[in-house]
Amino acid sequence: MILGIITAIFFLAECMLFLWNRFRKSPSKRIMKIHCIGGFVTLTLAAVHFISVLQLWRQRPLLMNISGCVMLVCIATICILFIIKKNKAAVHRILACIVIAMLGVHIYSGISSFFNYKVQVKQIDIENINISTVPNGIYEGECNVGYIYAHVSVTVLDGEITDIEILEHRNERGVAAENIVSSIISQQKIDVDAVTSATNSSKVIQKAIETALKSA
């Protein structure tokens, strides 16, 4: 996320530098060279950001993913045209305008999905289920709040939870939350203290476990 913000700021700074030089009384070739170098730096930042968030694509809105890909392709095209000496000003400006438009879509989609995710996490209410009434068996449950997803398998034997397997846990920095299953098994209840620094992921895993037990 931080790298994405840096990339966006760098790109907008590039646009401002170009416009400032374009409307000066005497445009500077030196500034244009800096602008060209900045373009390749922007492409590098965008590529690194794309690679770093690639594993999270399923946790992001489709519109956010599409706009991000379009921006990367446009910036790469601008740099390629410059390298092959076909740096047509009109094409360059059109592509830059597309990037600006997609950046707006990308930011809007990211902010709206993030706030929606926060609301969904806040609305999670963990219900303690009487484990002794749950029939023997292996039950699966899941919980998806967009930015975090958990799919679990819960084994119940003789009125006790004997095993909890996390089949899938998509998150950013909430891997530590997976340790919560040990507390749930030892205390034989779902509503246990969340793992420090991984509160949201903890709640999602707990809700997935609750859903699994309810399916019994």
mmCIF file of C-alpha atoms in Angstrom:
data_model
loop_
_atom_site.group_PDB
_atom_site.id
_atom_site.type_symbol
_atom_site.label_atom_id
_atom_site.label_comp_id
_atom_site.label_asym_id
_atom_site.label_seq_id
_atom_site.Cartn_x
_atom_site.Cartn_y
_atom_site.Cartn_z
ATOM 1 C CA MET A 1 0.000 0.000 0.000
ATOM 2 C CA ILE A 2 2.779 2.437 0.937
ATOM 3 C CA LEU A 3 4.647 1.654 -2.284
ATOM 4 C CA GLY A 4 1.449 2.262 -4.242
ATOM 5 C CA ILE A 5 1.037 5.688 -2.644
ATOM 6 C CA ILE A 6 4.678 6.546 -3.406
ATOM 7 C CA THR A 7 4.189 5.477 -7.033
ATOM 8 C CA ALA A 8 1.052 7.611 -7.371
ATOM 9 C CA ILE A 9 2.781 10.672 -5.877
ATOM 10 C CA PHE A 10 5.785 10.160 -8.141
ATOM 11 C CA PHE A 11 3.560 9.899 -11.239
ATOM 12 C CA LEU A 12 1.584 13.031 -10.348
ATOM 13 C CA ALA A 13 4.847 14.889 -9.696
ATOM 14 C CA GLU A 14 5.984 13.806 -13.156
ATOM 15 C CA CYS A 15 2.806 15.234 -14.691
ATOM 16 C CA MET A 16 3.213 18.518 -12.821
ATOM 17 C CA LEU A 17 6.856 18.771 -13.915
ATOM 18 C CA PHE A 18 5.877 18.226 -17.555
ATOM 19 C CA LEU A 19 3.068 20.798 -17.458
ATOM 20 C CA TRP A 20 5.241 23.349 -15.667
ATOM 21 C CA ASN A 21 7.960 22.988 -18.280
ATOM 22 C CA ARG A 22 5.449 22.893 -21.147
ATOM 23 C CA PHE A 23 3.934 26.249 -20.278
ATOM 24 C CA ARG A 24 7.162 28.064 -19.481
ATOM 25 C CA LYS A 25 8.243 30.811 -21.838
ATOM 26 C CA SER A 26 11.304 28.775 -22.737
ATOM 27 C CA PRO A 27 10.941 25.019 -22.070
ATOM 28 C CA SER A 28 14.101 23.421 -20.667
ATOM 29 C CA LYS A 29 15.616 20.334 -22.307
ATOM 30 C CA ARG A 30 17.263 19.496 -18.996
ATOM 31 C CA ILE A 31 13.892 19.333 -17.270
ATOM 32 C CA MET A 32 12.586 17.104 -20.041
ATOM 33 C CA LYS A 33 15.500 14.732 -19.494
ATOM 34 C CA ILE A 34 14.638 14.622 -15.791
ATOM 35 C CA HIS A 35 11.028 13.974 -16.820
ATOM 36 C CA CYS A 36 12.109 11.043 -19.007
ATOM 37 C CA ILE A 37 14.246 9.522 -16.255
ATOM 38 C CA GLY A 38 11.354 9.995 -13.837
ATOM 39 C CA GLY A 39 9.127 8.061 -16.235
ATOM 40 C CA PHE A 40 11.353 4.991 -15.994
ATOM 41 C CA VAL A 41 11.541 5.352 -12.216
ATOM 42 C CA THR A 42 7.728 5.492 -12.121
ATOM 43 C CA LEU A 43 7.534 2.344 -14.260
ATOM 44 C CA THR A 44 9.956 0.555 -11.914
ATOM 45 C CA LEU A 45 7.978 1.568 -8.833
ATOM 46 C CA ALA A 46 4.700 0.547 -10.492
ATOM 47 C CA ALA A 47 6.125 -2.845 -11.530
ATOM 48 C CA VAL A 48 7.494 -3.575 -8.046
ATOM 49 C CA HIS A 49 4.173 -2.535 -6.496
ATOM 50 C CA PHE A 50 2.287 -4.790 -8.944
ATOM 51 C CA ILE A 51 4.478 -7.787 -8.114
ATOM 52 C CA SER A 52 4.242 -7.176 -4.358
ATOM 53 C CA VAL A 53 0.409 -7.117 -4.360
ATOM 54 C CA LEU A 54 -0.117 -9.835 -6.971
ATOM 55 C CA GLN A 55 -0.746 -12.465 -4.286
ATOM 56 C CA LEU A 56 -3.506 -10.290 -2.845
ATOM 57 C CA TRP A 57 -5.520 -9.880 -6.056
ATOM 58 C CA ARG A 58 -8.411 -12.019 -4.760
ATOM 59 C CA GLN A 59 -8.734 -9.739 -1.745
ATOM 60 C CA ARG A 60 -9.160 -6.594 -3.830
ATOM 61 C CA PRO A 61 -12.160 -5.336 -5.840
ATOM 62 C CA LEU A 62 -12.177 -6.246 -9.536
ATOM 63 C CA LEU A 63 -12.267 -2.558 -10.508
ATOM 64 C CA MET A 64 -9.150 -1.896 -8.436
ATOM 65 C CA ASN A 65 -7.295 -4.778 -10.112
ATOM 66 C CA ILE A 66 -8.314 -3.730 -13.632
ATOM 67 C CA SER A 67 -7.417 -0.068 -13.142
ATOM 68 C CA GLY A 68 -4.037 -1.042 -11.694
ATOM 69 C CA CYS A 69 -3.230 -3.270 -14.681
ATOM 70 C CA VAL A 70 -4.306 -0.591 -17.166
ATOM 71 C CA MET A 71 -2.042 1.983 -15.473
ATOM 72 C CA LEU A 72 0.951 -0.345 -15.569
ATOM 73 C CA VAL A 73 0.405 -1.150 -19.262
ATOM 74 C CA CYS A 74 0.046 2.546 -20.178
ATOM 75 C CA ILE A 75 3.193 3.598 -18.293
ATOM 76 C CA ALA A 76 5.140 0.687 -19.819
ATOM 77 C CA THR A 77 3.899 1.651 -23.309
ATOM 78 C CA ILE A 78 5.058 5.246 -22.852
ATOM 79 C CA CYS A 79 8.541 4.047 -21.861
ATOM 80 C CA ILE A 80 8.704 1.551 -24.745
ATOM 81 C CA LEU A 81 7.725 4.210 -27.286
ATOM 82 C CA PHE A 82 10.478 6.430 -25.919
ATOM 83 C CA ILE A 83 13.079 3.635 -26.176
ATOM 84 C CA ILE A 84 12.209 2.789 -29.795
ATOM 85 C CA LYS A 85 12.295 6.496 -30.684
ATOM 86 C CA LYS A 86 8.562 6.690 -31.419
ATOM 87 C CA ASN A 87 7.759 9.059 -28.611
ATOM 88 C CA LYS A 88 4.785 10.751 -30.256
ATOM 89 C CA ALA A 89 3.553 13.608 -28.072
ATOM 90 C CA ALA A 90 -0.146 12.986 -28.785
ATOM 91 C CA VAL A 91 0.031 9.291 -27.879
ATOM 92 C CA HIS A 92 2.118 10.108 -24.808
ATOM 93 C CA ARG A 93 -0.458 12.591 -23.546
ATOM 94 C CA ILE A 94 -3.405 10.299 -24.248
ATOM 95 C CA LEU A 95 -1.781 7.475 -22.315
ATOM 96 C CA ALA A 96 -0.891 9.840 -19.458
ATOM 97 C CA CYS A 97 -4.532 11.004 -19.294
ATOM 98 C CA ILE A 98 -5.688 7.380 -19.173
ATOM 99 C CA VAL A 99 -3.290 6.729 -16.279
ATOM 100 C CA ILE A 100 -4.628 9.771 -14.403
ATOM 101 C CA ALA A 101 -8.236 8.598 -14.936
ATOM 102 C CA MET A 102 -7.408 5.042 -13.855
ATOM 103 C CA LEU A 103 -5.516 6.357 -10.829
ATOM 104 C CA GLY A 104 -8.676 8.123 -9.710
ATOM 105 C CA VAL A 105 -10.692 4.925 -10.173
ATOM 106 C CA HIS A 106 -7.999 2.917 -8.375
ATOM 107 C CA ILE A 107 -7.905 5.241 -5.367
ATOM 108 C CA TYR A 108 -11.715 5.476 -5.116
ATOM 109 C CA SER A 109 -12.108 1.712 -5.363
ATOM 110 C CA GLY A 110 -9.369 1.137 -2.784
ATOM 111 C CA ILE A 111 -10.776 3.612 -0.252
ATOM 112 C CA SER A 112 -14.398 2.461 -0.616
ATOM 113 C CA SER A 113 -13.465 -1.235 -0.333
ATOM 114 C CA PHE A 114 -11.265 -0.544 2.709
ATOM 115 C CA PHE A 115 -14.035 1.263 4.572
ATOM 116 C CA ASN A 116 -16.487 -1.493 3.606
ATOM 117 C CA TYR A 117 -14.035 -4.062 4.992
ATOM 118 C CA LYS A 118 -13.741 -2.116 8.265
ATOM 119 C CA VAL A 119 -17.539 -2.025 8.606
ATOM 120 C CA GLN A 120 -17.841 -5.767 7.965
ATOM 121 C CA VAL A 121 -15.177 -6.589 10.557
ATOM 122 C CA LYS A 122 -16.843 -4.317 13.106
ATOM 123 C CA GLN A 123 -20.160 -6.090 12.539
ATOM 124 C CA ILE A 124 -18.718 -9.527 13.275
ATOM 125 C CA ASP A 125 -20.371 -10.852 16.411
ATOM 126 C CA ILE A 126 -18.868 -14.049 17.823
ATOM 127 C CA GLU A 127 -21.473 -16.390 19.304
ATOM 128 C CA ASN A 128 -20.334 -19.001 21.796
ATOM 129 C CA ILE A 129 -21.739 -22.392 20.850
ATOM 130 C CA ASN A 130 -22.256 -25.159 23.375
ATOM 131 C CA ILE A 131 -19.700 -27.628 22.023
ATOM 132 C CA SER A 132 -21.147 -30.516 24.055
ATOM 133 C CA THR A 133 -24.303 -30.410 21.915
ATOM 134 C CA VAL A 134 -22.442 -30.634 18.598
ATOM 135 C CA PRO A 135 -22.511 -34.154 17.056
ATOM 136 C CA ASN A 136 -19.245 -35.919 16.263
ATOM 137 C CA GLY A 137 -17.903 -35.014 12.867
ATOM 138 C CA ILE A 138 -15.706 -32.766 10.756
ATOM 139 C CA TYR A 139 -17.292 -29.475 9.758
ATOM 140 C CA GLU A 140 -16.150 -26.717 7.431
ATOM 141 C CA GLY A 141 -16.902 -23.020 7.622
ATOM 142 C CA GLU A 142 -15.698 -19.793 6.093
ATOM 143 C CA CYS A 143 -15.806 -16.040 6.574
ATOM 144 C CA ASN A 144 -14.992 -13.417 3.970
ATOM 145 C CA VAL A 145 -14.761 -9.664 4.642
ATOM 146 C CA GLY A 146 -12.912 -8.765 1.455
ATOM 147 C CA TYR A 147 -9.436 -7.986 2.704
ATOM 148 C CA ILE A 148 -9.404 -11.092 4.921
ATOM 149 C CA TYR A 149 -10.780 -14.556 4.182
ATOM 150 C CA ALA A 150 -10.679 -17.716 6.281
ATOM 151 C CA HIS A 151 -11.757 -21.278 5.499
ATOM 152 C CA VAL A 152 -11.485 -23.789 8.335
ATOM 153 C CA SER A 153 -12.158 -27.413 9.173
ATOM 154 C CA VAL A 154 -13.278 -28.226 12.730
ATOM 155 C CA THR A 155 -13.228 -31.733 14.214
ATOM 156 C CA VAL A 156 -15.611 -32.485 17.086
ATOM 157 C CA LEU A 157 -15.415 -35.700 19.103
ATOM 158 C CA ASP A 158 -17.404 -36.562 22.228
ATOM 159 C CA GLY A 159 -18.547 -32.996 22.799
ATOM 160 C CA GLU A 160 -15.113 -31.416 22.404
ATOM 161 C CA ILE A 161 -13.189 -29.657 19.669
ATOM 162 C CA THR A 162 -10.217 -31.936 19.038
ATOM 163 C CA ASP A 163 -8.728 -30.224 15.981
ATOM 164 C CA ILE A 164 -9.027 -27.046 13.928
ATOM 165 C CA GLU A 165 -7.344 -26.920 10.542
ATOM 166 C CA ILE A 166 -7.039 -23.633 8.658
ATOM 167 C CA LEU A 167 -7.574 -24.676 5.046
ATOM 168 C CA GLU A 168 -7.104 -21.166 3.699
ATOM 169 C CA HIS A 169 -6.325 -17.809 5.259
ATOM 170 C CA ARG A 170 -5.900 -14.830 2.939
ATOM 171 C CA ASN A 171 -4.569 -11.772 4.741
ATOM 172 C CA GLU A 172 -1.881 -9.098 4.587
ATOM 173 C CA ARG A 173 -0.160 -9.074 7.973
ATOM 174 C CA GLY A 174 -2.473 -11.266 10.023
ATOM 175 C CA VAL A 175 -0.718 -14.630 9.803
ATOM 176 C CA ALA A 176 -0.118 -14.554 13.569
ATOM 177 C CA ALA A 177 -3.889 -14.801 14.085
ATOM 178 C CA GLU A 178 -3.727 -18.487 13.169
ATOM 179 C CA ASN A 179 -2.374 -19.147 16.662
ATOM 180 C CA ILE A 180 -5.861 -18.440 18.000
ATOM 181 C CA VAL A 181 -6.941 -21.997 17.197
ATOM 182 C CA SER A 182 -4.764 -23.288 20.058
ATOM 183 C CA SER A 183 -6.619 -21.054 22.539
ATOM 184 C CA ILE A 184 -9.997 -22.145 21.182
ATOM 185 C CA ILE A 185 -9.118 -25.839 21.528
ATOM 186 C CA SER A 186 -7.645 -25.441 25.015
ATOM 187 C CA GLN A 187 -10.558 -23.336 26.303
ATOM 188 C CA GLN A 188 -13.232 -25.186 24.303
ATOM 189 C CA LYS A 189 -14.959 -21.977 23.291
ATOM 190 C CA ILE A 190 -14.853 -19.678 20.280
ATOM 191 C CA ASP A 191 -14.954 -16.323 22.044
ATOM 192 C CA VAL A 192 -11.347 -16.147 23.244
ATOM 193 C CA ASP A 193 -8.978 -13.175 23.294
ATOM 194 C CA ALA A 194 -7.795 -12.107 19.857
ATOM 195 C CA VAL A 195 -4.139 -12.418 18.926
ATOM 196 C CA THR A 196 -2.328 -9.122 19.542
ATOM 197 C CA SER A 197 -1.579 -7.195 16.321
ATOM 198 C CA ALA A 198 -3.884 -9.507 14.349
ATOM 199 C CA THR A 199 -7.287 -8.644 15.781
ATOM 200 C CA ASN A 200 -9.206 -8.515 12.499
ATOM 201 C CA SER A 201 -7.810 -11.798 11.202
ATOM 202 C CA SER A 202 -8.542 -13.368 14.586
ATOM 203 C CA LYS A 203 -12.200 -12.333 14.377
ATOM 204 C CA VAL A 204 -12.523 -13.662 10.830
ATOM 205 C CA ILE A 205 -11.044 -17.042 11.816
ATOM 206 C CA GLN A 206 -13.309 -17.195 14.873
ATOM 207 C CA LYS A 207 -16.362 -16.446 12.715
ATOM 208 C CA ALA A 208 -15.346 -19.161 10.245
ATOM 209 C CA ILE A 209 -15.114 -21.636 13.149
ATOM 210 C CA GLU A 210 -18.506 -20.526 14.442
ATOM 211 C CA THR A 211 -20.001 -21.016 10.970
ATOM 212 C CA ALA A 212 -18.478 -24.509 10.795
ATOM 213 C CA LEU A 213 -19.970 -25.548 14.149
ATOM 214 C CA LYS A 214 -23.336 -24.070 13.249
ATOM 215 C CA SER A 215 -23.406 -26.164 10.091
ATOM 216 C CA ALA A 216 -23.620 -29.226 12.339
#
